[in-house]
Amino acid sequence: MAAHPGARGTARPATHHPHPATADRPTVLTGATVVLPTGAVENGRLAVDGTRITAAAPENAQVIDVSGHYVVPGFVDLHNHGGGGASFTSGSVDDILKGIHTHRLHGTTTLVASTVTGSMDSLARRAGLLSELAEQGEIAGIHFEGPFISPCRKGAHSEELLRDPDPAEVRKLIDAARGRARMVTLATELPGGLDSVRLLADHGVIAAVGHTDATYEQTVEAIDAGATVATHLFNAMPPLGHRSPGPITALLEDERITVELINDGTHLHPAALQLAFHHAGAHRVAFITDAMDAAGFGDGRYWLGPLEVEVADGVARLVADGTIAGSTLTLDRAFQRAVTVDGLSVEDAVAALSATPARLLGMADTIGSLEPGKSADLVILDSAYELKGVMRRGEWVVGPQLG
C-alpha cells in the first residue's frame, strides 16, 4: 500500500544489506527438527551446497549444531505492500529493496510485491519498475490490488480512483508488467469482471476475488470463469449469512480456490481462521502479511496515497474512519501465532506459509519445501517458534543465533 515519502515511524528500520555474503563452504545443519513434505523429522540433518539443498554433505562442509530448534522452508508471501518504512507502490528502487530486506529478516525468502489502487498510468509505470526487480530475482512478481474493486468494500483504497474491470485496462496492466504479473484482485461482480477473469486465466495470471460485494451465485460464476484465489478471505467482503451465504461460502467450499488469511490477531478471530482451515485444509490456505510500510518499522503516521493512516500498537487504521489499512505483520509472527494461539500443527503452518503459496505461484519445483535440488531457502526457529536464522539461496540473511 502506498506511503507518502514523508512517512514516519517511532522505530528505526533494520539495517539494509540486500546482498549478504555467500557462505564460504557448504553447510550442514544437524540435530534440529527438520520439517519435510513427509512430516517433521527429529534429530534431522540438512545439507546445503552453494544455492541448493543437497542429498549428501560434501566433505569440506561446516557443521552447525541446531539441536532444540526447528528448520522449516523459507516463507512465501503472496500479498505484501511494503515494510521497513518503505512502499512497493510509491518508493524508489532503494526503498523497495529496503522493504524486501526487512521481510527477509523475518523469514520471507520469496515475496510478491503488491500495489494499491492508483491511476492507470501510475500503476503501469510502477509495474515497469517492479518488473525489473522481478527480472533480477528480488521479487517473485507483481500483484495488482485494485483499482478494479467494489466501492462498497473498498477498505483502505481511494474511492475516487476505483473503476470497473474493463478487460482492456486489465490487459494494459498485464502488458506493463512484461510477463511478471502474478495476480490481480478484482470484484468480479462488476461490469467486465467475468471477462477480465477469463482474460487473466488465458494469460496465466491469477484472478483473485477480493474487495467484493458479490453474492454466492456471482462468486461461483467467477470461479467457473477461472478465479483461483480469495484475497484476504473474510476481509473486504460480505459476511457469511445463513440465507445469503455470500462469497465466503463459495470460496471455502470450492477445491479450486486458495484462500489468503492475515493471521495477525486483528484481521481475524481465531475461530474464523479455524473455520477456514477446517473447510479448506492447509493445502488451500496461504498465510499472507498484507503488510504496509510500518511492518518492521514502528508506530506513527503514514500515507496510503491520499489517505492518512495511524499505526498504534502495531495496528494500521485510516485516520478518517478507523478502517483497517493493511497490516504490520511479518510471516515469522504469523507462524508463531498459528502454532501457539491457533493450535495448528507445525506441519500445517509450514504448508500455509511455504508449500501452498509456492505451488500457487507455480514455483513448487524450486521453493516451498526442504528437498534436495531446491533452493536453499530456510528458517531456523527455537522451541518457542522465535526466529533464530534465515538463509536465502544459500546465503545467511540472519546468521544462526543459537546462544
PDB file of N, CA and C in Angstrom, residues 155-222:
ATOM      1  N   GLY A 155     -12.272  -0.833   1.558  1.00  0.00           N
ATOM      2  CA  GLY A 155     -11.230  -0.850   2.574  1.00  0.00           C
ATOM      3  C   GLY A 155     -10.414   0.427   2.520  1.00  0.00           C
ATOM      4  N   ALA A 156      -9.087   0.301   2.573  1.00  0.00           N
ATOM      5  CA  ALA A 156      -8.204   1.470   2.579  1.00  0.00           C
ATOM      6  C   ALA A 156      -7.733   1.798   1.168  1.00  0.00           C
ATOM      7  N   HIS A 157      -8.679   1.899   0.240  1.00  0.00           N
ATOM      8  CA  HIS A 157      -8.392   2.295  -1.138  1.00  0.00           C
ATOM      9  C   HIS A 157      -9.157   3.573  -1.438  1.00  0.00           C
ATOM     10  N   SER A 158      -8.595   4.423  -2.262  1.00  0.00           N
ATOM     11  CA  SER A 158      -9.222   5.697  -2.606  1.00  0.00           C
ATOM     12  C   SER A 158     -10.403   5.463  -3.543  1.00  0.00           C
ATOM     13  N   GLU A 159     -11.601   5.822  -3.078  1.00  0.00           N
ATOM     14  CA  GLU A 159     -12.807   5.565  -3.867  1.00  0.00           C
ATOM     15  C   GLU A 159     -12.779   6.299  -5.198  1.00  0.00           C
ATOM     16  N   GLU A 160     -12.188   7.494  -5.228  1.00  0.00           N
ATOM     17  CA  GLU A 160     -12.174   8.291  -6.443  1.00  0.00           C
ATOM     18  C   GLU A 160     -11.406   7.625  -7.579  1.00  0.00           C
ATOM     19  N   LEU A 161     -10.514   6.698  -7.232  1.00  0.00           N
ATOM     20  CA  LEU A 161      -9.669   6.066  -8.245  1.00  0.00           C
ATOM     21  C   LEU A 161     -10.151   4.676  -8.654  1.00  0.00           C
ATOM     22  N   LEU A 162     -11.243   4.222  -8.056  1.00  0.00           N
ATOM     23  CA  LEU A 162     -11.757   2.899  -8.398  1.00  0.00           C
ATOM     24  C   LEU A 162     -12.405   2.912  -9.773  1.00  0.00           C
ATOM     25  N   ARG A 163     -12.415   1.747 -10.422  1.00  0.00           N
ATOM     26  CA  ARG A 163     -13.031   1.639 -11.739  1.00  0.00           C
ATOM     27  C   ARG A 163     -13.485   0.206 -11.964  1.00  0.00           C
ATOM     28  N   ASP A 164     -14.414   0.034 -12.906  1.00  0.00           N
ATOM     29  CA  ASP A 164     -14.851  -1.302 -13.267  1.00  0.00           C
ATOM     30  C   ASP A 164     -13.719  -2.037 -13.983  1.00  0.00           C
ATOM     31  N   PRO A 165     -13.716  -3.363 -13.882  1.00  0.00           N
ATOM     32  CA  PRO A 165     -12.641  -4.153 -14.509  1.00  0.00           C
ATOM     33  C   PRO A 165     -12.821  -4.328 -16.012  1.00  0.00           C
ATOM     34  N   ASP A 166     -12.569  -3.286 -16.758  1.00  0.00           N
ATOM     35  CA  ASP A 166     -12.592  -3.340 -18.218  1.00  0.00           C
ATOM     36  C   ASP A 166     -11.442  -4.239 -18.674  1.00  0.00           C
ATOM     37  N   PRO A 167     -11.709  -5.308 -19.413  1.00  0.00           N
ATOM     38  CA  PRO A 167     -10.626  -6.202 -19.834  1.00  0.00           C
ATOM     39  C   PRO A 167      -9.489  -5.487 -20.560  1.00  0.00           C
ATOM     40  N   ALA A 168      -9.793  -4.435 -21.289  1.00  0.00           N
ATOM     41  CA  ALA A 168      -8.735  -3.700 -21.988  1.00  0.00           C
ATOM     42  C   ALA A 168      -7.781  -3.044 -20.997  1.00  0.00           C
ATOM     43  N   GLU A 169      -8.331  -2.522 -19.899  1.00  0.00           N
ATOM     44  CA  GLU A 169      -7.474  -1.893 -18.906  1.00  0.00           C
ATOM     45  C   GLU A 169      -6.723  -2.935 -18.081  1.00  0.00           C
ATOM     46  N   VAL A 170      -7.374  -4.059 -17.810  1.00  0.00           N
ATOM     47  CA  VAL A 170      -6.666  -5.149 -17.147  1.00  0.00           C
ATOM     48  C   VAL A 170      -5.485  -5.595 -18.006  1.00  0.00           C
ATOM     49  N   ARG A 171      -5.712  -5.704 -19.293  1.00  0.00           N
ATOM     50  CA  ARG A 171      -4.653  -6.088 -20.221  1.00  0.00           C
ATOM     51  C   ARG A 171      -3.516  -5.066 -20.221  1.00  0.00           C
ATOM     52  N   LYS A 172      -3.856  -3.791 -20.071  1.00  0.00           N
ATOM     53  CA  LYS A 172      -2.824  -2.754 -20.028  1.00  0.00           C
ATOM     54  C   LYS A 172      -1.849  -3.002 -18.873  1.00  0.00           C
ATOM     55  N   LEU A 173      -2.379  -3.382 -17.724  1.00  0.00           N
ATOM     56  CA  LEU A 173      -1.507  -3.636 -16.581  1.00  0.00           C
ATOM     57  C   LEU A 173      -0.674  -4.899 -16.792  1.00  0.00           C
ATOM     58  N   ILE A 174      -1.287  -5.926 -17.355  1.00  0.00           N
ATOM     59  CA  ILE A 174      -0.534  -7.149 -17.642  1.00  0.00           C
ATOM     60  C   ILE A 174       0.630  -6.846 -18.581  1.00  0.00           C
ATOM     61  N   ASP A 175       0.363  -6.086 -19.623  1.00  0.00           N
ATOM     62  CA  ASP A 175       1.407  -5.752 -20.590  1.00  0.00           C
ATOM     63  C   ASP A 175       2.503  -4.907 -19.945  1.00  0.00           C
ATOM     64  N   ALA A 176       2.105  -3.977 -19.075  1.00  0.00           N
ATOM     65  CA  ALA A 176       3.092  -3.112 -18.419  1.00  0.00           C
ATOM     66  C   ALA A 176       4.016  -3.915 -17.514  1.00  0.00           C
ATOM     67  N   ALA A 177       3.519  -5.047 -17.007  1.00  0.00           N
ATOM     68  CA  ALA A 177       4.324  -5.885 -16.104  1.00  0.00           C
ATOM     69  C   ALA A 177       5.287  -6.792 -16.864  1.00  0.00           C
ATOM     70  N   ARG A 178       5.235  -6.814 -18.178  1.00  0.00           N
ATOM     71  CA  ARG A 178       6.208  -7.534 -19.020  1.00  0.00           C
ATOM     72  C   ARG A 178       6.382  -8.992 -18.596  1.00  0.00           C
ATOM     73  N   GLY A 179       5.262  -9.664 -18.407  1.00  0.00           N
ATOM     74  CA  GLY A 179       5.318 -11.074 -18.061  1.00  0.00           C
ATOM     75  C   GLY A 179       5.531 -11.355 -16.590  1.00  0.00           C
ATOM     76  N   ARG A 180       5.545 -10.326 -15.743  1.00  0.00           N
ATOM     77  CA  ARG A 180       5.813 -10.509 -14.316  1.00  0.00           C
ATOM     78  C   ARG A 180       4.578 -10.302 -13.452  1.00  0.00           C
ATOM     79  N   ALA A 181       3.415 -10.115 -14.080  1.00  0.00           N
ATOM     80  CA  ALA A 181       2.170 -10.026 -13.306  1.00  0.00           C
ATOM     81  C   ALA A 181       1.822 -11.412 -12.790  1.00  0.00           C
ATOM     82  N   ARG A 182       1.650 -11.528 -11.482  1.00  0.00           N
ATOM     83  CA  ARG A 182       1.310 -12.810 -10.868  1.00  0.00           C
ATOM     84  C   ARG A 182      -0.171 -12.907 -10.513  1.00  0.00           C
ATOM     85  N   MET A 183      -0.751 -11.774 -10.089  1.00  0.00           N
ATOM     86  CA  MET A 183      -2.119 -11.835  -9.569  1.00  0.00           C
ATOM     87  C   MET A 183      -2.781 -10.471  -9.694  1.00  0.00           C
ATOM     88  N   VAL A 184      -4.078 -10.492  -9.947  1.00  0.00           N
ATOM     89  CA  VAL A 184      -4.898  -9.277  -9.952  1.00  0.00           C
ATOM     90  C   VAL A 184      -6.116  -9.539  -9.076  1.00  0.00           C
ATOM     91  N   THR A 185      -6.324  -8.681  -8.077  1.00  0.00           N
ATOM     92  CA  THR A 185      -7.522  -8.761  -7.246  1.00  0.00           C
ATOM     93  C   THR A 185      -8.608  -7.895  -7.869  1.00  0.00           C
ATOM     94  N   LEU A 186      -9.812  -8.462  -7.995  1.00  0.00           N
ATOM     95  CA  LEU A 186     -10.906  -7.688  -8.579  1.00  0.00           C
ATOM     96  C   LEU A 186     -12.244  -8.149  -8.025  1.00  0.00           C
ATOM     97  N   ALA A 187     -13.190  -7.223  -8.070  1.00  0.00           N
ATOM     98  CA  ALA A 187     -14.570  -7.525  -7.703  1.00  0.00           C
ATOM     99  C   ALA A 187     -15.252  -8.045  -8.950  1.00  0.00           C
ATOM    100  N   THR A 188     -15.412  -9.347  -9.011  1.00  0.00           N
ATOM    101  CA  THR A 188     -15.827  -9.984 -10.261  1.00  0.00           C
ATOM    102  C   THR A 188     -17.277  -9.724 -10.624  1.00  0.00           C
ATOM    103  N   GLU A 189     -18.067  -9.194  -9.660  1.00  0.00           N
ATOM    104  CA  GLU A 189     -19.473  -8.899  -9.958  1.00  0.00           C
ATOM    105  C   GLU A 189     -19.647  -7.603 -10.734  1.00  0.00           C
ATOM    106  N   LEU A 190     -18.603  -6.788 -10.811  1.00  0.00           N
ATOM    107  CA  LEU A 190     -18.691  -5.516 -11.528  1.00  0.00           C
ATOM    108  C   LEU A 190     -18.713  -5.747 -13.032  1.00  0.00           C
ATOM    109  N   PRO A 191     -19.229  -4.776 -13.800  1.00  0.00           N
ATOM    110  CA  PRO A 191     -19.233  -4.919 -15.262  1.00  0.00           C
ATOM    111  C   PRO A 191     -17.836  -5.215 -15.793  1.00  0.00           C
ATOM    112  N   GLY A 192     -17.731  -6.239 -16.619  1.00  0.00           N
ATOM    113  CA  GLY A 192     -16.436  -6.647 -17.165  1.00  0.00           C
ATOM    114  C   GLY A 192     -15.679  -7.617 -16.288  1.00  0.00           C
ATOM    115  N   GLY A 193     -16.212  -7.912 -15.115  1.00  0.00           N
ATOM    116  CA  GLY A 193     -15.488  -8.744 -14.163  1.00  0.00           C
ATOM    117  C   GLY A 193     -15.220 -10.146 -14.658  1.00  0.00           C
ATOM    118  N   LEU A 194     -16.239 -10.831 -15.145  1.00  0.00           N
ATOM    119  CA  LEU A 194     -16.061 -12.208 -15.594  1.00  0.00           C
ATOM    120  C   LEU A 194     -15.171 -12.286 -16.838  1.00  0.00           C
ATOM    121  N   ASP A 195     -15.333 -11.333 -17.745  1.00  0.00           N
ATOM    122  CA  ASP A 195     -14.465 -11.310 -18.928  1.00  0.00           C
ATOM    123  C   ASP A 195     -13.013 -11.052 -18.524  1.00  0.00           C
ATOM    124  N   SER A 196     -12.818 -10.241 -17.495  1.00  0.00           N
ATOM    125  CA  SER A 196     -11.458  -9.974 -17.022  1.00  0.00           C
ATOM    126  C   SER A 196     -10.849 -11.210 -16.378  1.00  0.00           C
ATOM    127  N   VAL A 197     -11.660 -11.965 -15.640  1.00  0.00           N
ATOM    128  CA  VAL A 197     -11.177 -13.221 -15.066  1.00  0.00           C
ATOM    129  C   VAL A 197     -10.716 -14.160 -16.176  1.00  0.00           C
ATOM    130  N   ARG A 198     -11.514 -14.272 -17.215  1.00  0.00           N
ATOM    131  CA  ARG A 198     -11.147 -15.161 -18.331  1.00  0.00           C
ATOM    132  C   ARG A 198      -9.861 -14.670 -19.011  1.00  0.00           C
ATOM    133  N   LEU A 199      -9.738 -13.358 -19.166  1.00  0.00           N
ATOM    134  CA  LEU A 199      -8.521 -12.793 -19.760  1.00  0.00           C
ATOM    135  C   LEU A 199      -7.296 -13.145 -18.920  1.00  0.00           C
ATOM    136  N   LEU A 200      -7.406 -12.969 -17.608  1.00  0.00           N
ATOM    137  CA  LEU A 200      -6.283 -13.275 -16.730  1.00  0.00           C
ATOM    138  C   LEU A 200      -5.912 -14.748 -16.812  1.00  0.00           C
ATOM    139  N   ALA A 201      -6.914 -15.611 -16.762  1.00  0.00           N
ATOM    140  CA  ALA A 201      -6.653 -17.048 -16.841  1.00  0.00           C
ATOM    141  C   ALA A 201      -5.960 -17.407 -18.155  1.00  0.00           C
ATOM    142  N   ASP A 202      -6.379 -16.782 -19.230  1.00  0.00           N
ATOM    143  CA  ASP A 202      -5.773 -17.055 -20.541  1.00  0.00           C
ATOM    144  C   ASP A 202      -4.308 -16.630 -20.594  1.00  0.00           C
ATOM    145  N   HIS A 203      -3.942 -15.627 -19.772  1.00  0.00           N
ATOM    146  CA  HIS A 203      -2.571 -15.121 -19.777  1.00  0.00           C
ATOM    147  C   HIS A 203      -1.735 -15.686 -18.624  1.00  0.00           C
ATOM    148  N   GLY A 204      -2.279 -16.673 -17.923  1.00  0.00           N
ATOM    149  CA  GLY A 204      -1.512 -17.299 -16.851  1.00  0.00           C
ATOM    150  C   GLY A 204      -1.340 -16.439 -15.629  1.00  0.00           C
ATOM    151  N   VAL A 205      -2.242 -15.478 -15.424  1.00  0.00           N
ATOM    152  CA  VAL A 205      -2.201 -14.593 -14.261  1.00  0.00           C
ATOM    153  C   VAL A 205      -3.338 -14.996 -13.316  1.00  0.00           C
ATOM    154  N   ILE A 206      -3.048 -15.060 -12.034  1.00  0.00           N
ATOM    155  CA  ILE A 206      -4.047 -15.460 -11.047  1.00  0.00           C
ATOM    156  C   ILE A 206      -5.124 -14.392 -10.938  1.00  0.00           C
ATOM    157  N   ALA A 207      -6.378 -14.794 -11.084  1.00  0.00           N
ATOM    158  CA  ALA A 207      -7.514 -13.904 -10.825  1.00  0.00           C
ATOM    159  C   ALA A 207      -7.980 -14.159  -9.402  1.00  0.00           C
ATOM    160  N   ALA A 208      -7.934 -13.116  -8.578  1.00  0.00           N
ATOM    161  CA  ALA A 208      -8.288 -13.236  -7.164  1.00  0.00           C
ATOM    162  C   ALA A 208      -9.565 -12.458  -6.884  1.00  0.00           C
ATOM    163  N   VAL A 209     -10.482 -13.104  -6.194  1.00  0.00           N
ATOM    164  CA  VAL A 209     -11.735 -12.461  -5.808  1.00  0.00           C
ATOM    165  C   VAL A 209     -11.503 -11.725  -4.496  1.00  0.00           C
ATOM    166  N   GLY A 210     -11.722 -10.411  -4.501  1.00  0.00           N
ATOM    167  CA  GLY A 210     -11.498  -9.658  -3.281  1.00  0.00           C
ATOM    168  C   GLY A 210     -12.039  -8.251  -3.365  1.00  0.00           C
ATOM    169  N   HIS A 211     -12.168  -7.598  -2.205  1.00  0.00           N
ATOM    170  CA  HIS A 211     -12.797  -6.273  -2.139  1.00  0.00           C
ATOM    171  C   HIS A 211     -14.078  -6.322  -2.974  1.00  0.00           C
ATOM    172  N   THR A 212     -14.912  -7.303  -2.640  1.00  0.00           N
ATOM    173  CA  THR A 212     -16.051  -7.650  -3.472  1.00  0.00           C
ATOM    174  C   THR A 212     -17.355  -7.586  -2.671  1.00  0.00           C
ATOM    175  N   ASP A 213     -18.431  -7.255  -3.364  1.00  0.00           N
ATOM    176  CA  ASP A 213     -19.765  -7.291  -2.767  1.00  0.00           C
ATOM    177  C   ASP A 213     -20.612  -8.364  -3.456  1.00  0.00           C
ATOM    178  N   ALA A 214     -19.946  -9.373  -4.013  1.00  0.00           N
ATOM    179  CA  ALA A 214     -20.634 -10.392  -4.795  1.00  0.00           C
ATOM    180  C   ALA A 214     -21.522 -11.279  -3.929  1.00  0.00           C
ATOM    181  N   THR A 215     -22.529 -11.835  -4.556  1.00  0.00           N
ATOM    182  CA  THR A 215     -23.353 -12.856  -3.929  1.00  0.00           C
ATOM    183  C   THR A 215     -22.657 -14.210  -4.047  1.00  0.00           C
ATOM    184  N   TYR A 216     -23.238 -15.204  -3.395  1.00  0.00           N
ATOM    185  CA  TYR A 216     -22.747 -16.576  -3.527  1.00  0.00           C
ATOM    186  C   TYR A 216     -22.749 -17.001  -4.999  1.00  0.00           C
ATOM    187  N   GLU A 217     -23.876 -16.762  -5.676  1.00  0.00           N
ATOM    188  CA  GLU A 217     -24.024 -17.202  -7.060  1.00  0.00           C
ATOM    189  C   GLU A 217     -23.035 -16.491  -7.981  1.00  0.00           C
ATOM    190  N   GLN A 218     -22.833 -15.198  -7.757  1.00  0.00           N
ATOM    191  CA  GLN A 218     -21.873 -14.463  -8.588  1.00  0.00           C
ATOM    192  C   GLN A 218     -20.449 -14.965  -8.367  1.00  0.00           C
ATOM    193  N   THR A 219     -20.138 -15.333  -7.137  1.00  0.00           N
ATOM    194  CA  THR A 219     -18.796 -15.844  -6.849  1.00  0.00           C
ATOM    195  C   THR A 219     -18.572 -17.201  -7.500  1.00  0.00           C
ATOM    196  N   VAL A 220     -19.588 -18.043  -7.485  1.00  0.00           N
ATOM    197  CA  VAL A 220     -19.493 -19.332  -8.174  1.00  0.00           C
ATOM    198  C   VAL A 220     -19.217 -19.102  -9.661  1.00  0.00           C
ATOM    199  N   GLU A 221     -19.901 -18.125 -10.249  1.00  0.00           N
ATOM    200  CA  GLU A 221     -19.651 -17.803 -11.661  1.00  0.00           C
ATOM    201  C   GLU A 221     -18.200 -17.404 -11.883  1.00  0.00           C
ATOM    202  N   ALA A 222     -17.646 -16.604 -10.973  1.00  0.00           N
ATOM    203  CA  ALA A 222     -16.259 -16.157 -11.110  1.00  0.00           C
ATOM    204  C   ALA A 222     -15.295 -17.337 -11.030  1.00  0.00           C
TER     205      ALA A 222
END
